[in-house]
Amino acid sequence: MSYGTSLTDAYRHVGIYTGRILKGTKPADLPVQQSTKVELVINLRTAKALGLTFPLPLSGRADEVIE
């Protein structure tokens, strides 16, 4: 089980930063931003190998379930 930042959202922020730099903004003038979108990923195959089970409601709330 992993709970962390969305990689697609992070890549989108990289594109925005790159666009601002290419337009002439100094990198030191850009604000530091934290990701606001997080994802819950559950790997059921690994959980089964470890003898773990997840409740069905938790699996239903996950953004991605690896079977």
Protein backbone atom coordinates (compact mmCIF):
# COMPACT_ATOMS: atom_id res chain seq x y z
CA MET A 1 0.00 0.00 0.00
CA SER A 2 1.35 3.41 -0.95
CA TYR A 3 -0.02 6.87 -0.28
CA GLY A 4 1.83 9.61 -2.10
CA THR A 5 1.88 12.36 -4.66
CA SER A 6 0.39 11.92 -8.09
CA LEU A 7 3.18 11.64 -10.67
CA THR A 8 1.02 13.04 -13.46
CA ASP A 9 0.31 16.11 -11.33
CA ALA A 10 4.03 16.49 -10.57
CA TYR A 11 4.89 16.28 -14.29
CA ARG A 12 2.29 18.95 -15.02
CA HIS A 13 3.96 21.26 -12.50
CA VAL A 14 7.33 20.60 -14.15
CA GLY A 15 5.86 21.69 -17.48
CA ILE A 16 4.49 24.89 -15.95
CA TYR A 17 7.85 25.70 -14.35
CA THR A 18 9.67 25.00 -17.62
CA GLY A 19 7.30 27.30 -19.50
CA ARG A 20 7.89 30.11 -17.02
CA ILE A 21 11.67 29.72 -17.26
CA LEU A 22 11.56 29.70 -21.06
CA LYS A 23 9.53 32.92 -20.95
CA GLY A 24 12.32 34.59 -18.98
CA THR A 25 11.47 34.18 -15.31
CA LYS A 26 14.53 33.53 -13.16
CA PRO A 27 14.36 30.10 -11.45
CA ALA A 28 15.19 31.75 -8.10
CA ASP A 29 12.02 33.87 -8.42
CA LEU A 30 9.72 30.86 -8.81
CA PRO A 31 7.87 29.74 -5.68
CA VAL A 32 8.30 26.27 -4.22
CA GLN A 33 5.06 24.36 -4.53
CA GLN A 34 3.89 21.19 -2.89
CA SER A 35 1.69 18.71 -4.65
CA THR A 36 -1.95 18.94 -3.63
CA LYS A 37 -3.14 15.72 -5.26
CA VAL A 38 -2.27 12.40 -3.63
CA GLU A 39 -3.01 8.83 -4.68
CA LEU A 40 -3.62 5.61 -2.78
CA VAL A 41 -2.24 2.52 -4.54
CA ILE A 42 -2.76 -1.01 -3.21
CA ASN A 43 -0.80 -3.99 -4.52
CA LEU A 44 -3.00 -7.01 -3.75
CA ARG A 45 -0.53 -9.52 -5.22
CA THR A 46 2.23 -8.48 -2.81
CA ALA A 47 -0.24 -8.27 0.08
CA LYS A 48 -1.36 -11.84 -0.61
CA ALA A 49 2.27 -13.03 -0.70
CA LEU A 50 2.81 -11.41 2.71
CA GLY A 51 -0.43 -12.85 4.09
CA LEU A 52 -2.15 -9.47 4.42
CA THR A 53 -5.74 -8.63 3.57
CA PHE A 54 -7.39 -5.28 2.98
CA PRO A 55 -11.03 -4.49 3.74
CA LEU A 56 -13.21 -4.13 0.66
CA PRO A 57 -14.12 -0.47 1.41
CA LEU A 58 -10.42 0.44 1.50
CA SER A 59 -9.82 -1.27 -1.84
CA GLY A 60 -12.80 0.60 -3.25
CA ARG A 61 -11.37 3.97 -2.21
CA ALA A 62 -7.95 3.30 -3.74
CA ASP A 63 -7.00 5.24 -6.87
CA GLU A 64 -5.25 2.17 -8.28
CA VAL A 65 -5.43 -1.50 -7.30
CA ILE A 66 -2.76 -3.85 -8.64
CA GLU A 67 -4.05 -7.42 -8.77
